[in-house]
Amino acid sequence: MTNSNALYIVATPIGNLGDITLRAIETLKTADIIAAEDTRHSAKLLQYYGIDTPLTPYHDHSNDTQTQRLLDKLQEGRSIALISDAGTPLISDPGFRLVVLAREQKIRVVPIPGACAVVTALSAAGLPSDRFSFEGFLPAKNAGRRARLELVVTDPRTLIFYESPHRIQDSLADMAAIFGQDRQAVLAREITKTYETFLSGDFAQLQQVLSEDANQLRGEMVVMVHGYSEPLADPERLEPDVETMLRVLLDELPLKQAAAIAAKLSGEKKNKLYKWAVDNKGATEK
């Protein structure tokens, strides 16, 4: 059961109504108030589980008066369950201001874990999951979106973005331009719902699928991008200073002797230097 004088951060289903924990149901039933991002949307979930706890709106546009009203209720010893339209509150959803102020006022904040689109999508994406960076929603304007992508272009972690249907094609085009067409990505759509879809491939392949199938432009989306990997080093390539040194030696000495001296001075293998000289200078044994 809930405790008095506590703010409960309650995760709710992201699609399938069965994806809610027993603890979340109990918390919603026993709280004094449920603060919801959209009371009309959340009413359907509460009706489904027979929960009649009073609802009050709370979202990113709530003013200081609304926030203070909830804090006053908490200070009076009431319990409040905070929910968003779907998933875990504060993860690209409202609640940050309320949680910060509640903690400043020494009010207990209790997480009730459950569904979260970020983790759910990543668990089935087939991309590295040991390290990842959740980037939330990208800016709506093209210039702002590209600037944000430039900041993470060499991030080695799997990158996770939320995106809306009407911007997904523009976002994929910008990702392809910044990250490169061949970077691997996964687009998860309508997670836990009837038409759940995971599309994987490089950006060119994903863009082609979306352009050919309008159904793939529906629903909320999670885009996951493989982290940056350093290009494989060319085993035959020489550092510029070593190359310059070898060219100078080749102008004055026989190929074998030039390669041997360059190897001693640079630490490179003599055979590698010899091969480079033959391939790049057309040198022959004097």
Short mmCIF file of C-alpha atoms in Angstrom, two decimals:
data_model
loop_
_atom_site.label_atom_id
_atom_site.label_comp_id
_atom_site.label_asym_id
_atom_site.label_seq_id
_atom_site.Cartn_x
_atom_site.Cartn_y
_atom_site.Cartn_z
CA MET A 1 0.00 0.00 0.00
CA THR A 2 1.05 3.61 -0.50
CA ASN A 3 2.51 5.64 2.33
CA SER A 4 1.29 9.11 3.28
CA ASN A 5 3.26 12.21 2.38
CA ALA A 6 4.81 10.55 -0.69
CA LEU A 7 4.97 11.28 -4.39
CA TYR A 8 4.82 8.06 -6.41
CA ILE A 9 6.27 8.01 -9.93
CA VAL A 10 4.20 5.28 -11.56
CA ALA A 11 5.03 3.65 -14.89
CA THR A 12 2.01 2.74 -17.03
CA PRO A 13 1.70 0.65 -20.24
CA ILE A 14 3.13 2.03 -23.47
CA GLY A 15 0.51 0.24 -25.54
CA ASN A 16 -0.69 -3.13 -24.30
CA LEU A 17 -2.81 -2.55 -21.17
CA GLY A 18 -1.57 -5.85 -19.75
CA ASP A 19 1.91 -4.37 -19.31
CA ILE A 20 1.34 -2.91 -15.86
CA THR A 21 2.68 -4.22 -12.58
CA LEU A 22 0.58 -5.36 -9.63
CA ARG A 23 2.37 -2.77 -7.51
CA ALA A 24 1.44 0.00 -9.94
CA ILE A 25 -2.25 -1.00 -9.82
CA GLU A 26 -2.19 -1.09 -6.03
CA THR A 27 -0.49 2.31 -5.87
CA LEU A 28 -3.00 3.91 -8.22
CA LYS A 29 -5.90 2.45 -6.25
CA THR A 30 -4.68 3.58 -2.83
CA ALA A 31 -3.21 7.00 -3.66
CA ASP A 32 -5.27 10.04 -2.64
CA ILE A 33 -4.77 11.72 -6.03
CA ILE A 34 -3.51 10.70 -9.46
CA ALA A 35 -1.76 13.51 -11.34
CA ALA A 36 -1.99 12.68 -15.04
CA GLU A 37 -0.54 14.20 -18.19
CA ASP A 38 -3.92 13.83 -19.96
CA THR A 39 -6.82 12.93 -17.68
CA ARG A 40 -9.05 11.84 -20.56
CA HIS A 41 -6.40 9.47 -21.89
CA SER A 42 -5.56 8.04 -18.45
CA ALA A 43 -9.23 7.59 -17.56
CA LYS A 44 -9.39 4.67 -19.99
CA LEU A 45 -6.58 2.84 -18.16
CA LEU A 46 -8.13 3.49 -14.77
CA GLN A 47 -11.55 2.33 -15.95
CA TYR A 48 -10.01 -0.86 -17.35
CA TYR A 49 -8.59 -1.74 -13.92
CA GLY A 50 -11.52 -0.45 -11.88
CA ILE A 51 -9.55 2.39 -10.31
CA ASP A 52 -11.66 5.31 -9.05
CA THR A 53 -8.96 7.50 -7.49
CA PRO A 54 -9.56 11.21 -8.28
CA LEU A 55 -7.66 12.51 -11.30
CA THR A 56 -6.04 15.92 -11.69
CA PRO A 57 -4.11 17.24 -14.70
CA TYR A 58 -0.37 17.80 -14.52
CA HIS A 59 1.83 18.30 -17.58
CA ASP A 60 4.76 20.32 -18.92
CA HIS A 61 2.57 23.38 -19.36
CA SER A 62 1.26 23.32 -15.80
CA ASN A 63 1.99 26.63 -14.10
CA ASP A 64 3.64 27.23 -10.74
CA THR A 65 0.25 27.49 -9.05
CA GLN A 66 -0.73 23.97 -10.15
CA THR A 67 2.64 22.60 -9.09
CA GLN A 68 2.40 24.28 -5.69
CA ARG A 69 -1.13 22.95 -5.22
CA LEU A 70 0.19 19.39 -5.52
CA LEU A 71 3.11 20.13 -3.20
CA ASP A 72 0.67 21.54 -0.63
CA LYS A 73 -1.35 18.31 -0.78
CA LEU A 74 1.81 16.31 -0.19
CA GLN A 75 2.80 18.49 2.78
CA GLU A 76 -0.67 17.94 4.23
CA GLY A 77 0.08 14.22 4.33
CA ARG A 78 -1.69 13.18 1.13
CA SER A 79 -0.20 10.70 -1.36
CA ILE A 80 -0.01 11.49 -5.06
CA ALA A 81 0.64 9.09 -7.94
CA LEU A 82 2.18 10.81 -10.97
CA ILE A 83 1.57 9.16 -14.35
CA SER A 84 2.16 10.15 -17.96
CA ASP A 85 0.20 9.16 -21.05
CA ALA A 86 2.38 6.07 -21.42
CA GLY A 87 5.55 4.61 -19.96
CA THR A 88 7.69 6.04 -17.17
CA PRO A 89 7.12 9.68 -16.16
CA LEU A 90 10.04 12.11 -16.67
CA ILE A 91 11.53 9.99 -19.50
CA SER A 92 10.70 12.58 -22.19
CA ASP A 93 7.48 13.08 -20.22
CA PRO A 94 6.30 15.62 -17.59
CA GLY A 95 7.19 15.59 -13.93
CA PHE A 96 10.71 16.96 -13.55
CA ARG A 97 9.77 20.22 -11.82
CA LEU A 98 7.44 18.47 -9.40
CA VAL A 99 10.03 15.84 -8.44
CA VAL A 100 12.78 18.43 -7.95
CA LEU A 101 10.61 20.61 -5.70
CA ALA A 102 9.28 17.64 -3.76
CA ARG A 103 12.80 16.46 -2.96
CA GLU A 104 13.86 19.99 -2.00
CA GLN A 105 10.97 20.04 0.48
CA LYS A 106 12.02 16.67 1.92
CA ILE A 107 8.96 14.93 0.54
CA ARG A 108 9.50 11.23 -0.15
CA VAL A 109 9.64 10.37 -3.88
CA VAL A 110 9.02 6.70 -4.66
CA PRO A 111 9.53 5.11 -8.11
CA ILE A 112 7.10 2.38 -9.17
CA PRO A 113 8.96 0.79 -12.12
CA GLY A 114 7.40 -0.64 -15.23
CA ALA A 115 7.16 -0.09 -18.97
CA CYS A 116 9.61 2.24 -20.71
CA ALA A 117 9.84 2.52 -24.50
CA VAL A 118 13.62 3.12 -24.44
CA VAL A 119 14.49 -0.14 -22.70
CA THR A 120 11.72 -2.14 -24.36
CA ALA A 121 12.87 -1.16 -27.85
CA LEU A 122 16.55 -1.70 -27.13
CA SER A 123 15.98 -5.16 -25.66
CA ALA A 124 14.70 -6.45 -29.01
CA ALA A 125 16.75 -4.33 -31.43
CA GLY A 126 19.82 -6.51 -31.81
CA LEU A 127 22.14 -3.54 -31.30
CA PRO A 128 24.83 -3.30 -28.59
CA SER A 129 23.07 -2.68 -25.27
CA ASP A 130 25.97 -2.65 -22.81
CA ARG A 131 26.30 1.11 -23.31
CA PHE A 132 23.68 3.43 -24.80
CA SER A 133 22.68 7.08 -24.82
CA PHE A 134 19.03 8.16 -24.75
CA GLU A 135 18.72 11.42 -26.71
CA GLY A 136 14.94 11.87 -26.49
CA PHE A 137 13.17 13.88 -29.22
CA LEU A 138 15.31 15.73 -31.74
CA PRO A 139 14.56 19.40 -32.55
CA ALA A 140 11.71 19.87 -35.04
CA LYS A 141 13.64 22.25 -37.32
CA ASN A 142 16.18 20.86 -39.77
CA ALA A 143 19.10 23.06 -38.66
CA GLY A 144 18.60 22.31 -34.97
CA ARG A 145 18.20 18.61 -35.64
CA ARG A 146 21.44 18.41 -37.63
CA ALA A 147 23.30 20.39 -34.98
CA ARG A 148 22.20 17.90 -32.29
CA LEU A 149 23.20 14.95 -34.45
CA GLU A 150 26.63 16.47 -35.09
CA LEU A 151 27.24 16.42 -31.32
CA VAL A 152 26.92 12.63 -31.16
CA VAL A 153 28.29 11.59 -34.55
CA THR A 154 31.39 9.94 -33.00
CA ASP A 155 29.68 8.62 -29.85
CA PRO A 156 30.54 4.89 -29.59
CA ARG A 157 27.36 4.09 -27.65
CA THR A 158 24.09 2.96 -29.22
CA LEU A 159 22.03 6.12 -29.72
CA ILE A 160 18.30 6.11 -28.99
CA PHE A 161 15.84 8.73 -30.23
CA TYR A 162 12.08 9.20 -29.97
CA GLU A 163 10.39 10.43 -33.12
CA SER A 164 6.91 11.24 -34.39
CA PRO A 165 5.40 9.91 -37.65
CA HIS A 166 5.27 13.28 -39.41
CA ARG A 167 9.00 13.92 -38.84
CA ILE A 168 10.48 10.43 -39.16
CA GLN A 169 11.46 10.72 -42.83
CA ASP A 170 13.18 14.07 -42.34
CA SER A 171 14.99 12.74 -39.27
CA LEU A 172 16.23 9.62 -41.06
CA ALA A 173 17.44 11.77 -43.96
CA ASP A 174 19.40 13.99 -41.57
CA MET A 175 20.81 10.98 -39.72
CA ALA A 176 21.97 9.50 -43.02
CA ALA A 177 23.64 12.79 -43.95
CA ILE A 178 25.41 13.17 -40.59
CA PHE A 179 26.14 9.55 -39.64
CA GLY A 180 26.59 8.15 -43.16
CA GLN A 181 24.18 6.08 -45.24
CA ASP A 182 25.78 2.79 -44.21
CA ARG A 183 25.46 3.24 -40.41
CA GLN A 184 23.22 0.45 -39.04
CA ALA A 185 19.96 1.43 -37.35
CA VAL A 186 16.71 -0.06 -36.08
CA LEU A 187 13.30 1.60 -36.23
CA ALA A 188 10.82 0.28 -33.64
CA ARG A 189 7.19 1.25 -34.22
CA GLU A 190 3.99 0.73 -32.23
CA ILE A 191 5.83 -1.22 -29.52
CA THR A 192 3.60 -3.70 -27.61
CA LYS A 193 0.63 -2.87 -29.85
CA THR A 194 -1.07 -4.95 -32.54
CA TYR A 195 1.09 -3.67 -35.39
CA GLU A 196 4.42 -3.68 -33.54
CA THR A 197 7.23 -3.54 -36.10
CA PHE A 198 11.03 -3.60 -35.93
CA LEU A 199 12.83 -2.53 -39.11
CA SER A 200 16.60 -2.94 -39.27
CA GLY A 201 19.24 -2.07 -41.82
CA ASP A 202 21.30 0.90 -42.91
CA PHE A 203 19.68 4.31 -43.36
CA ALA A 204 19.25 3.86 -47.10
CA GLN A 205 17.31 0.63 -46.52
CA LEU A 206 15.10 2.15 -43.82
CA GLN A 207 14.32 5.17 -45.97
CA GLN A 208 13.36 2.91 -48.86
CA VAL A 209 10.96 0.86 -46.71
CA LEU A 210 9.22 3.98 -45.40
CA SER A 211 8.92 5.49 -48.88
CA GLU A 212 7.34 2.30 -50.24
CA ASP A 213 4.96 1.49 -47.36
CA ALA A 214 2.82 4.29 -45.90
CA ASN A 215 1.75 2.01 -43.04
CA GLN A 216 5.28 2.30 -41.64
CA LEU A 217 4.68 6.03 -41.10
CA ARG A 218 2.09 5.46 -38.38
CA GLY A 219 2.42 5.32 -34.62
CA GLU A 220 5.04 6.41 -32.10
CA MET A 221 8.58 5.48 -33.00
CA VAL A 222 11.94 4.74 -31.43
CA VAL A 223 15.04 5.06 -33.62
CA MET A 224 18.19 3.25 -32.46
CA VAL A 225 21.52 3.89 -34.17
CA HIS A 226 24.67 1.79 -33.90
CA GLY A 227 27.45 3.70 -32.19
CA TYR A 228 30.46 5.06 -34.04
CA SER A 229 33.30 2.66 -34.83
CA GLU A 230 36.79 3.72 -35.87
CA PRO A 231 37.48 2.72 -39.49
CA LEU A 232 39.77 -0.27 -39.71
CA ALA A 233 43.36 0.85 -40.11
CA ASP A 234 45.03 0.09 -43.44
CA PRO A 235 47.86 -2.32 -42.53
CA GLU A 236 49.87 -1.07 -45.51
CA ARG A 237 49.53 2.63 -44.72
CA LEU A 238 52.53 4.59 -43.41
CA GLU A 239 52.40 7.62 -41.17
CA PRO A 240 53.14 10.81 -43.18
CA ASP A 241 56.49 11.46 -41.46
CA VAL A 242 57.65 7.87 -42.07
CA GLU A 243 56.60 8.08 -45.71
CA THR A 244 58.54 11.34 -46.16
CA MET A 245 61.63 9.87 -44.54
CA LEU A 246 61.52 6.77 -46.74
CA ARG A 247 61.15 8.84 -49.91
CA VAL A 248 64.25 10.86 -48.99
CA LEU A 249 66.27 7.70 -48.29
CA LEU A 250 65.14 6.10 -51.54
CA ASP A 251 66.50 9.07 -53.46
CA GLU A 252 69.97 8.41 -52.05
CA LEU A 253 70.19 4.70 -51.27
CA PRO A 254 69.34 1.28 -52.71
CA LEU A 255 65.84 0.09 -51.88
CA LYS A 256 66.84 -2.61 -49.38
CA GLN A 257 69.24 -0.32 -47.52
CA ALA A 258 66.71 2.55 -47.45
CA ALA A 259 64.04 0.25 -46.03
CA ALA A 260 66.43 -1.10 -43.38
CA ILE A 261 67.47 2.36 -42.19
CA ALA A 262 63.87 3.63 -42.21
CA ALA A 263 62.84 0.60 -40.14
CA LYS A 264 65.47 1.35 -37.49
CA LEU A 265 64.53 5.03 -37.29
CA SER A 266 60.74 4.60 -37.31
CA GLY A 267 60.13 1.26 -35.62
CA GLU A 268 58.13 0.03 -38.61
CA LYS A 269 58.76 -3.44 -40.00
CA LYS A 270 61.35 -3.54 -42.77
CA ASN A 271 59.19 -5.79 -44.97
CA LYS A 272 56.30 -3.32 -44.78
CA LEU A 273 58.58 -0.43 -45.76
CA TYR A 274 60.13 -2.46 -48.59
CA LYS A 275 56.68 -3.35 -49.96
CA TRP A 276 55.49 0.24 -49.73
CA ALA A 277 58.55 1.41 -51.64
CA VAL A 278 57.95 -1.09 -54.43
CA ASP A 279 54.21 -0.29 -54.64
CA ASN A 280 54.49 3.49 -54.42
CA LYS A 281 57.84 4.42 -55.88
CA GLY A 282 58.24 1.80 -58.51
CA ALA A 283 61.64 1.28 -56.93
CA THR A 284 63.86 -1.55 -58.00
CA GLU A 285 66.90 -3.10 -56.41
CA LYS A 286 70.02 -1.15 -57.35
#
